[in-house]
Short mmCIF file of C-alpha atoms in Angstrom, two decimals:
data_model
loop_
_atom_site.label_atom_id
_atom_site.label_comp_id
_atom_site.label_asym_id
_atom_site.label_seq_id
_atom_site.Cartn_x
_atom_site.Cartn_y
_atom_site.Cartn_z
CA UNK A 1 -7.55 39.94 -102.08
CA UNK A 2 -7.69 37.03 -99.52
CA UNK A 3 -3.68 36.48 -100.22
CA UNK A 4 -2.93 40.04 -99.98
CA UNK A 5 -4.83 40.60 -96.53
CA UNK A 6 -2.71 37.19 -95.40
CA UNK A 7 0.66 38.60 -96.66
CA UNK A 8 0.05 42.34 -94.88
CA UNK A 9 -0.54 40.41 -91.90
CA UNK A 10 2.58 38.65 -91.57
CA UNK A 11 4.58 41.53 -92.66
CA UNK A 12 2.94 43.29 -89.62
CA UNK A 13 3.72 40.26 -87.24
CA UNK A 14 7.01 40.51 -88.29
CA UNK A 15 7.80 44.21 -88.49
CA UNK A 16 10.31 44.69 -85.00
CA UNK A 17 10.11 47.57 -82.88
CA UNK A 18 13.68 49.79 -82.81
CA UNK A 19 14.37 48.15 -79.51
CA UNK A 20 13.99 44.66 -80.80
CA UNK A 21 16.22 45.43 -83.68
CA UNK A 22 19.40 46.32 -81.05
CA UNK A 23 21.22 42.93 -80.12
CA UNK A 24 19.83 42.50 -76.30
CA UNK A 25 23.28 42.78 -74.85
CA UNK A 26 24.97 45.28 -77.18
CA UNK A 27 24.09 48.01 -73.60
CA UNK A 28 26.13 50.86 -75.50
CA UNK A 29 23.66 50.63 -78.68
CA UNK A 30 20.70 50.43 -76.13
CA UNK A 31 22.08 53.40 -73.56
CA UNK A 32 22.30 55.73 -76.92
CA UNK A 33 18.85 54.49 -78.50
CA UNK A 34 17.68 56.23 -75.19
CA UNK A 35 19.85 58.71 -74.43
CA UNK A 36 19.40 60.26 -77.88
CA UNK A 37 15.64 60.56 -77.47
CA UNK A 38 15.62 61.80 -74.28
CA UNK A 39 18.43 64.30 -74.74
CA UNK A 40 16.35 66.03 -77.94
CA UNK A 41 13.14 65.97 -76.02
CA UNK A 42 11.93 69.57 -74.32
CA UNK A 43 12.80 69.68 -70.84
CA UNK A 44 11.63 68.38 -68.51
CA UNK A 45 7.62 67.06 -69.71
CA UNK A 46 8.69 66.52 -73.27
CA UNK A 47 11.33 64.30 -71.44
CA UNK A 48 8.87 62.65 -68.85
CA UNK A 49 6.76 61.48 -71.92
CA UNK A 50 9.79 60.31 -73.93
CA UNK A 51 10.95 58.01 -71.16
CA UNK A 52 7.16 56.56 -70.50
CA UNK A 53 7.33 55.63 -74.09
CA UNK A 54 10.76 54.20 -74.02
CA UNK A 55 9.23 52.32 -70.92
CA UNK A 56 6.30 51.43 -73.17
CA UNK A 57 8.82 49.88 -75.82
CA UNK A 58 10.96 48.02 -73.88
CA UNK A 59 8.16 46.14 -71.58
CA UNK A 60 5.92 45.06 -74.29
CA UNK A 61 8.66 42.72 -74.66
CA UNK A 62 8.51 41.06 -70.92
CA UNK A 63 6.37 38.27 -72.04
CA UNK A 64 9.26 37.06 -74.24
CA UNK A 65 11.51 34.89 -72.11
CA UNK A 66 14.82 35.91 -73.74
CA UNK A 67 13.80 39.26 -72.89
CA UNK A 68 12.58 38.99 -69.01
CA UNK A 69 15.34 36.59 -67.76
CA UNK A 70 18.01 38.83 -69.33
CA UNK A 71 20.29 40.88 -67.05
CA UNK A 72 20.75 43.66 -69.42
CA UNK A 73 16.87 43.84 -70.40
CA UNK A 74 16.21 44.56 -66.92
CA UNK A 75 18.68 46.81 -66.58
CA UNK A 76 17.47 48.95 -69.51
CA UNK A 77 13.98 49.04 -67.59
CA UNK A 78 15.86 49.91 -64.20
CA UNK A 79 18.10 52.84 -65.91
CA UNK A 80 15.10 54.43 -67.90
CA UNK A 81 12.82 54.61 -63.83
CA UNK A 82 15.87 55.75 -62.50
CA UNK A 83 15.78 58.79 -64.65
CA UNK A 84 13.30 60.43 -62.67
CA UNK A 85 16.23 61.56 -60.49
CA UNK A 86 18.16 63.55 -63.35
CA UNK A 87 14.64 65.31 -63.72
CA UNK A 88 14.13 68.57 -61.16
CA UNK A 89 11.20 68.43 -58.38
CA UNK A 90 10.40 71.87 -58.92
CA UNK A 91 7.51 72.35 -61.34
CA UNK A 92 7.22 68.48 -61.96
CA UNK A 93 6.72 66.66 -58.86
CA UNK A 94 6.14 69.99 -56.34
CA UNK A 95 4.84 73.57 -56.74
CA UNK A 96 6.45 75.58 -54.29
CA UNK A 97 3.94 78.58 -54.95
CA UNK A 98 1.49 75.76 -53.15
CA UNK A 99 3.65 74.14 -51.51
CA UNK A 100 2.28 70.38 -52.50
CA UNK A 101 2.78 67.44 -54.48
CA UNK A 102 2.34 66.94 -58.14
CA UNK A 103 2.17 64.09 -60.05
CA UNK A 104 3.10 62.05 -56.59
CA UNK A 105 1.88 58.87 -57.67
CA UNK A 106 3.92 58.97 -61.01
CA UNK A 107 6.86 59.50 -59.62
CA UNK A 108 6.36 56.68 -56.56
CA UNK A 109 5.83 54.39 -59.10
CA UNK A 110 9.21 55.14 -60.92
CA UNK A 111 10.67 55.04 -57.52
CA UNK A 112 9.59 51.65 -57.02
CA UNK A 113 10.18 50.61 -60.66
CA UNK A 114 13.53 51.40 -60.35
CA UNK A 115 14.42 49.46 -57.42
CA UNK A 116 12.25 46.68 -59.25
CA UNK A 117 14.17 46.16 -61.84
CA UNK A 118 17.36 46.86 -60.95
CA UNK A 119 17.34 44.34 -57.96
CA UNK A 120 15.92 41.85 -60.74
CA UNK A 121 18.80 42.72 -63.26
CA UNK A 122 21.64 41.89 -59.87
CA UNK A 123 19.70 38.72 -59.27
CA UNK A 124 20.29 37.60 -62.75
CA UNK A 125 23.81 38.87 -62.83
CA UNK A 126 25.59 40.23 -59.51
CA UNK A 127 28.23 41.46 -61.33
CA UNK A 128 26.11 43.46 -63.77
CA UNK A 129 27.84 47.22 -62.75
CA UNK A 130 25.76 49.45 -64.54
CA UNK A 131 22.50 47.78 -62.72
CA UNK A 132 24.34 48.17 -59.26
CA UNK A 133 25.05 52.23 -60.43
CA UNK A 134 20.91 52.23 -61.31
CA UNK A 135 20.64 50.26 -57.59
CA UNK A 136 22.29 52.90 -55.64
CA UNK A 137 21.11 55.45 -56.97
CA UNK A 138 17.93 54.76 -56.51
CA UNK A 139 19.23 54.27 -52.81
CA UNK A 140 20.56 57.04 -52.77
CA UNK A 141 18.42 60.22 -54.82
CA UNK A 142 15.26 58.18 -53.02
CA UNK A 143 16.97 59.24 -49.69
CA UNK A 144 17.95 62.76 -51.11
CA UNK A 145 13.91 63.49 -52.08
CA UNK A 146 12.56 62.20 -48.88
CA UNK A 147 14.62 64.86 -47.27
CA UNK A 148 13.83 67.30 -49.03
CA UNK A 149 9.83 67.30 -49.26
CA UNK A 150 10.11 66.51 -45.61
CA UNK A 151 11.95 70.12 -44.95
CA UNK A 152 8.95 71.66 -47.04
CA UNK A 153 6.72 70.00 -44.71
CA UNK A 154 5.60 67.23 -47.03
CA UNK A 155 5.80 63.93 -45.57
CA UNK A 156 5.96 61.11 -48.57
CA UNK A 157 6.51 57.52 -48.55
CA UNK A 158 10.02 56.83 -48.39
CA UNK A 159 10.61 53.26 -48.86
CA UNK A 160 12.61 53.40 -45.49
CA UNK A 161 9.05 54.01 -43.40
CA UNK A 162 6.91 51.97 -45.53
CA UNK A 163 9.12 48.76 -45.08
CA UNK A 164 11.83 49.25 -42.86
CA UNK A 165 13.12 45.52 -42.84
CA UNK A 166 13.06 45.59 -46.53
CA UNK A 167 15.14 49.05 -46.72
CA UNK A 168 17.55 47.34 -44.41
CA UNK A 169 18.46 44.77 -46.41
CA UNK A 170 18.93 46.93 -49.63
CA UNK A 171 21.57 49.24 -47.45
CA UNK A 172 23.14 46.17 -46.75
CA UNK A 173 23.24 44.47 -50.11
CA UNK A 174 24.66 47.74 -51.02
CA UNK A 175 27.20 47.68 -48.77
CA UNK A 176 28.27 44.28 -48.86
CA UNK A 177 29.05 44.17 -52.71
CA UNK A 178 29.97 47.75 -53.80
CA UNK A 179 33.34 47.56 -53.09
CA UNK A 180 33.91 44.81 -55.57
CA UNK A 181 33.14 46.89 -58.73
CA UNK A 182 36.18 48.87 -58.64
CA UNK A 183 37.93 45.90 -59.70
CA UNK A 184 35.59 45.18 -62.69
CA UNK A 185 35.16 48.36 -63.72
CA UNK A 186 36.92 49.06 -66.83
CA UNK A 187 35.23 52.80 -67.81
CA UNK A 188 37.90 55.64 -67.76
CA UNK A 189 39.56 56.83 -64.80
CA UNK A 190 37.03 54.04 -63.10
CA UNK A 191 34.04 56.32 -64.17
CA UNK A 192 31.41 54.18 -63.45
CA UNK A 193 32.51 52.62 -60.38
CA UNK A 194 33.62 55.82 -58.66
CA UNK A 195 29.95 57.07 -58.67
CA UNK A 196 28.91 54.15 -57.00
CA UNK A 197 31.39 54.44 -54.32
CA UNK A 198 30.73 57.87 -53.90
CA UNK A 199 26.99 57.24 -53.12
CA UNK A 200 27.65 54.21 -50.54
CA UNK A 201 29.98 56.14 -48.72
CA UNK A 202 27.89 58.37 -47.54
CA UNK A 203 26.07 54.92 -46.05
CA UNK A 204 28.77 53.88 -44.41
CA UNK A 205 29.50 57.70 -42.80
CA UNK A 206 26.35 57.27 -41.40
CA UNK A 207 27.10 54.03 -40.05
CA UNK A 208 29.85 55.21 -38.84
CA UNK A 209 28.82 58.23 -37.23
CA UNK A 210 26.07 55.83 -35.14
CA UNK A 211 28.97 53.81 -34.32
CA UNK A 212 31.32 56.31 -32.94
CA UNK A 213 28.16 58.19 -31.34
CA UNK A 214 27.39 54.88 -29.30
CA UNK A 215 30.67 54.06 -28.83
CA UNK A 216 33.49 51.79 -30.67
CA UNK A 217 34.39 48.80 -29.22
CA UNK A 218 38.00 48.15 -29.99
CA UNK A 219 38.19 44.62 -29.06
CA UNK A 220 34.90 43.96 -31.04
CA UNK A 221 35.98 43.28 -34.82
CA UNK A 222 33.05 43.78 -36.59
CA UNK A 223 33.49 47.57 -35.34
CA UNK A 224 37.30 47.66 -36.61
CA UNK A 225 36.53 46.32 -40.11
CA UNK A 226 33.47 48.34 -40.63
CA UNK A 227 36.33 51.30 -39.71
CA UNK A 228 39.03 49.41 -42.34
CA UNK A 229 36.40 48.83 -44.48
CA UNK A 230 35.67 52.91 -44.58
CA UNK A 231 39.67 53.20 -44.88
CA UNK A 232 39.62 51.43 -48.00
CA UNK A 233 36.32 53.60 -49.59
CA UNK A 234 38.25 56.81 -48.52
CA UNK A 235 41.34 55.76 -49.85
CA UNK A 236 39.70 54.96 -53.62
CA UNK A 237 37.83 58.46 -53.60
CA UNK A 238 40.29 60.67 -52.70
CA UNK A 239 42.75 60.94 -55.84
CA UNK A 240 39.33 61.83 -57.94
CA UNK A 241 36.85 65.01 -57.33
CA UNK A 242 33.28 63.60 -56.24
CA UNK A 243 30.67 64.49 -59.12
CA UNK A 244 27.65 62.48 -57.05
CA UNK A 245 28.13 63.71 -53.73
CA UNK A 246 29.36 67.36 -52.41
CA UNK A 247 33.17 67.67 -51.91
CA UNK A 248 32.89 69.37 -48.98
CA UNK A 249 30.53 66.58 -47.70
CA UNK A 250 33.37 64.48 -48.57
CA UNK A 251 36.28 66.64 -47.33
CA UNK A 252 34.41 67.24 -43.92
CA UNK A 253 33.41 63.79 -43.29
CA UNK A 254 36.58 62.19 -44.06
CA UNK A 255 38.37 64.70 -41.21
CA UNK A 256 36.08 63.93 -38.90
CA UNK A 257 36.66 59.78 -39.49
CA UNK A 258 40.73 59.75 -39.99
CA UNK A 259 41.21 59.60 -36.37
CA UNK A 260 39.19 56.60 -35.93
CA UNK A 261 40.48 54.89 -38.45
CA UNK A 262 43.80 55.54 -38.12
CA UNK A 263 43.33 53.97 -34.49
CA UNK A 264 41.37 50.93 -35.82
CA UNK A 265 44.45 50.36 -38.00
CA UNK A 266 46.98 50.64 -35.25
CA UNK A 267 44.93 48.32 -32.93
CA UNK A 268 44.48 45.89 -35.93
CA UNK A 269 48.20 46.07 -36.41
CA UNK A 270 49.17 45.76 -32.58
CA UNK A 271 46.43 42.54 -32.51
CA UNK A 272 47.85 40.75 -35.45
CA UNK A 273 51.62 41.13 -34.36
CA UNK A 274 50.62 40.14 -30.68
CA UNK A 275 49.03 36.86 -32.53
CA UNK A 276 52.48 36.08 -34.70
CA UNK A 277 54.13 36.80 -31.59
CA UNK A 278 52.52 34.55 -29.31
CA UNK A 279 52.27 31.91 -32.50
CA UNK A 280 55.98 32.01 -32.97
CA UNK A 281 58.73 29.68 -31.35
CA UNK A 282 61.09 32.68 -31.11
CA UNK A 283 58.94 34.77 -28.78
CA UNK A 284 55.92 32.99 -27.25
CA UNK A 285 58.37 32.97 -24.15
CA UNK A 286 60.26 35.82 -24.61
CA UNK A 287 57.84 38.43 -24.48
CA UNK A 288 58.45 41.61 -22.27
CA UNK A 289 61.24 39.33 -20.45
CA UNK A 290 64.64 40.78 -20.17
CA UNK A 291 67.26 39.28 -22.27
CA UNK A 292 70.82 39.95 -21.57
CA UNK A 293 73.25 40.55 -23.96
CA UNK A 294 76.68 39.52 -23.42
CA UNK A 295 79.46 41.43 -25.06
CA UNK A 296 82.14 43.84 -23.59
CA UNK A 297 80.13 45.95 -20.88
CA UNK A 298 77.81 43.91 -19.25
CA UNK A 299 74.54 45.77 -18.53
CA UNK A 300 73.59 45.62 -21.69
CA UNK A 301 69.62 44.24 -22.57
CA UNK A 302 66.64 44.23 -25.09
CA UNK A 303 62.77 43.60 -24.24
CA UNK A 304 60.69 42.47 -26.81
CA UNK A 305 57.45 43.81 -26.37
CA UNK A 306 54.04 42.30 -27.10
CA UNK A 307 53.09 45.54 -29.01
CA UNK A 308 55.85 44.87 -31.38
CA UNK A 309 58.62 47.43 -29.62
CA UNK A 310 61.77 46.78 -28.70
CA UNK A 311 63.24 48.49 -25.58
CA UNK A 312 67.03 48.63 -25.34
CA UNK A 313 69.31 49.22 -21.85
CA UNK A 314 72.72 50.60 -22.24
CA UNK A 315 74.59 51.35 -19.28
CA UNK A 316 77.12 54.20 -20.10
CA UNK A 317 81.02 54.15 -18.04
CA UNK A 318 81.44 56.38 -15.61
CA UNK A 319 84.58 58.87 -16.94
CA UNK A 320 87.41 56.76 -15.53
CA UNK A 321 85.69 53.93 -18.07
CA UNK A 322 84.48 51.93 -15.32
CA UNK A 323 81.20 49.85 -16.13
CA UNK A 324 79.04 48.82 -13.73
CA UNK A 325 79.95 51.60 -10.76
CA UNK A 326 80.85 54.96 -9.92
CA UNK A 327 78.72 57.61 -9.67
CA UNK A 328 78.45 59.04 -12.95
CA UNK A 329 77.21 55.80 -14.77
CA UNK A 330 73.98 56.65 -16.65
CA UNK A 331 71.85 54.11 -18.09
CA UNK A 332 70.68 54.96 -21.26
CA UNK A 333 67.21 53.83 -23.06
CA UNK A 334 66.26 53.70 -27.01
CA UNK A 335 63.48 52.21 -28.47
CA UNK A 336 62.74 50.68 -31.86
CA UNK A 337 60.19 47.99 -33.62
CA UNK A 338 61.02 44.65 -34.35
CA UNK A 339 59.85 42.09 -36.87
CA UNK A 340 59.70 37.96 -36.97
CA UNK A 341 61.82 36.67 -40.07
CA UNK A 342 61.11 32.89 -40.00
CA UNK A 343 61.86 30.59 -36.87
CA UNK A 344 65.00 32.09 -36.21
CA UNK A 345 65.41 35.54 -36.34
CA UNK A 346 64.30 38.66 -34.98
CA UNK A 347 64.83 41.93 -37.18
CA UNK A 348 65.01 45.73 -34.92
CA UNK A 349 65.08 49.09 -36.82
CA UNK A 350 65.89 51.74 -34.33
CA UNK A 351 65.02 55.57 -35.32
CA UNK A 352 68.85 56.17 -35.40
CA UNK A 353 72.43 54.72 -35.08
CA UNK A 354 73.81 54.32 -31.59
CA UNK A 355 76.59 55.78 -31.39
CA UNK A 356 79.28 56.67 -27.55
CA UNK A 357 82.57 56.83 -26.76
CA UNK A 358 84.14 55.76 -23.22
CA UNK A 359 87.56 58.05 -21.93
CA UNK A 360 89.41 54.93 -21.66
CA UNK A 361 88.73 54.86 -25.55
CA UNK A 362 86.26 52.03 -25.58
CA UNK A 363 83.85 52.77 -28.64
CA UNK A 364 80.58 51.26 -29.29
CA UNK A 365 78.13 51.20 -32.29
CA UNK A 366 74.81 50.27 -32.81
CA UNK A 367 73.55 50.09 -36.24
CA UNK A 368 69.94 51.05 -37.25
CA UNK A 369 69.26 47.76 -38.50
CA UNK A 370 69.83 44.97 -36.16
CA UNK A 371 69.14 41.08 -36.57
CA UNK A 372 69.13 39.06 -33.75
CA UNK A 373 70.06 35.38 -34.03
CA UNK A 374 68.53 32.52 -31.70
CA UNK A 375 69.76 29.06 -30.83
CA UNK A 376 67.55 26.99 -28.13
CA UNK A 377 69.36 27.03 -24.52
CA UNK A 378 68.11 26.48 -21.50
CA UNK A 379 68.18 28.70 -18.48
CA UNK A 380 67.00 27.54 -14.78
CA UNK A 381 67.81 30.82 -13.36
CA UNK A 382 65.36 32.86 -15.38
CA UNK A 383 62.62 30.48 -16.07
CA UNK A 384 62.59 31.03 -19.59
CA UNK A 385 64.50 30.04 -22.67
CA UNK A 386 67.38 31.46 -23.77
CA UNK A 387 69.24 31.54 -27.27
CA UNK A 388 72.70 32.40 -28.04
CA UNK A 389 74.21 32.90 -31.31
CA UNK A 390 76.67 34.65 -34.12
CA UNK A 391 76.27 35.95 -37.41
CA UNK A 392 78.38 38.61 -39.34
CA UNK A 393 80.83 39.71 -36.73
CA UNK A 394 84.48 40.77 -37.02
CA UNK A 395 86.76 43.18 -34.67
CA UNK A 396 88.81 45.50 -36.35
CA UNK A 397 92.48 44.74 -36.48
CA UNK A 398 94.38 44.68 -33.65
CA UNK A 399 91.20 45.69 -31.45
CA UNK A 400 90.50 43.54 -28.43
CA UNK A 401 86.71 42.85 -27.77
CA UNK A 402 86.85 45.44 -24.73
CA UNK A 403 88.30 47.89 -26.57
CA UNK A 404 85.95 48.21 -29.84
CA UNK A 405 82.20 46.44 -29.98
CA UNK A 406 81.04 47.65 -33.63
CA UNK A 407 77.99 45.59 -34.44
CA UNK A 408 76.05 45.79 -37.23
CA UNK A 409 74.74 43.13 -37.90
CA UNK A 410 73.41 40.25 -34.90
CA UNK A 411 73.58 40.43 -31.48
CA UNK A 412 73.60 37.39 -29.03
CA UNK A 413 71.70 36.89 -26.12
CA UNK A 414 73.62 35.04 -23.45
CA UNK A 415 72.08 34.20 -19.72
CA UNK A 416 74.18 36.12 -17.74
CA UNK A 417 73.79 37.85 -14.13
#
């Protein structure tokens, strides 16, 4: 009997619960175990119970070290407290007959489970994905519940008010790392990570909104990333409908941000060029001086500007195809961007050809796509260096240079008064 009482023992020592018999990071096996029992569970007590069972299950195992120090363990505990948010307030957490609480004290301390072990999963693993979707939405649906008992005139205690330092730093985390999921995230159509982005956003249009409300500092540029940093949210949401936030949330708030953005990226843009500019040995004197350009008529000049424009002067002949005189000479003005290639030239793109036609039958053509070539001179006159050179050029036959300039593809800068 003795041996028998020994051997039933053991057997019980060493009979393993269902969780224990699912491989601790096979997270599909563990997400159905407890999807499946909540899903055939009555809705929504039959469901509260199941998951406060599953809880029971999975944290008599915390005293086992393989278990507790396990990203996915904690994750399991995280995801299963964070299901109090797919379960409705009405009828389980508030009577609106009453209008009061129920069950408040169960449901604060799922609240705080959640962010519990979530936050412990990250710690273990940053890049765990499905703890950072359990993370924010606990962020987020906390947020959400606050709001709404408050507008029944229930005031609860959102973990913003209890701690606000502590809340601060969980936005924060939040926004710091959940932009790098998208890149991990390997679920379909980027499932996962989408939900997740979808929920911080709505962080960051707050921030935003604060920002714009006390005023953007465009030389300051914490303000313009936070703005790029928005850009690049918006820009992974939009080709997908939003299934955690309302679309026309999405729809309204992105209108109302586009036109700060779009000017955070043009003053991003005009600040780096203005830095390559003033960095580069073709420019760093050159910029917003006049620079002549010295072929057939002589009025003829470009100004590079800081902002990464190019102005062009072209004084037109009079109709007896004189240059320089007469009363119906008209100088004409186009404009155009320019880019650095290298040390030594300077690409334009103009909006359009330039195209005119003198009565003395002087033609002249200016393509859209110009490269200017520079060779070091030096110019007292002006102050400022001065570069000369050739690339690509040949007249038609039998043209002189007065009679046909057709260049398409450098111009030279000469000093010349």
């Amino acid at each position: 009997m003795r041996i028998l009482i020994i051997f039933l023992f053991l057997g019980m020592v060493s009979c393993k619960s269902e969780v224990e018999k699912l491989d601790i990071n096979d997270v599909e096996s563990h997400r159905a175990y407890q999807d499946t029992l909540i899903s055939n569970a009555e809705f929504p007590n039959g469901k509260l119970d199941v998951i406060r069972n599953l809880i029971s299950q999975y944290t008599n195992l915390k005293d086992n070290k393989e278990y507790s120090n396990n990203s996915n363990y904690n994750y399991y505990l995280g995801r299963l407290y964070s299901y109090i948010y797919s379960l409705p307030i009405y009828g389980l957490f508030y009577d609106s007959t009453s209008s009061r609480l129920l069950n408040y004290n169960l449901y604060k301390n799922f609240v705080d489970s959640a962010y519990y072990y979530s936050e412990k999963s990250l710690a273990i693993d940053s890049n765990n994905i499905l703890s950072m979707l359990a993370y924010t939405r606990s962020l987020f649906w906390e947020r959400e519940n606050y709001l709404f008992f408050k507008e029944n005139g229930l005031e609860t205690k959102f973990s913003g008010n209890v701690d606000s330092g502590k809340m601060k730093k969980r936005v924060e985390y939040l926004l710091n790392n959940f932009s790098k999921f998208s890149v991990s995230d390997t679920s379909k159509e980027k499932r996962v990570s989408r939900k997740i982005y979808e929920m911080s956003f709505t962080y960051l249009n707050r921030a935003l909104k604060d920002k714009i409300n006390s005023g953007i500092n465009w030389e300051n540029q914490n303000d313009l990333s936070l703005l790029i940093f928005t850009r690049n949210c918006i820009s992974f949401l939009k080709p997908y409908k939003t299934s955690e936030i309302d679309q026309n949330f999405f729809s309204n708030a992105v209108n109302y941000l586009n036109p700060y953005i779009n000017k955070a990226e043009m003053v991003l843009k005009q600040n780096e060029l203005i830095n390559s500019l003033q960095d580069n040995n073709i420019t760093k004197n050159f910029l917003d001086k006049k620079l002549i350009i010295m072929y057939g008529p002589e009025d003829r000049y470009v100004i590079f500007k800081g902002d990464g424009t190019v102005e062009i002067s072209i004084q037109t002949c009079d109709e007896g195809g004189v240059f320089g005189g007469g009363s119906d000479v008209n100088t004409k003005l186009f404009y155009g961007n320019y880019t650095l290639e290298g040390s030594q030239y300077v690409n334009v793109n103009l909006p359009s050809e330039i195209n005119f036609e003198c009565n003395n039958g002087y033609k002249e053509r200016w393509s859209k796509n110009l490269k200017f070539i520079f060779n070091d001179l030096r110019d007292d006159h002006l102050g400022v260096s001065l570069y000369s050179g050739v690339e690509g050029y040949q007249l038609p036959a039998n043209k002189r240079w007065r009679e046909w300039v057709d260049l398409n593809l450098a111009y030279y800068l000469n000093p010349y008064f």
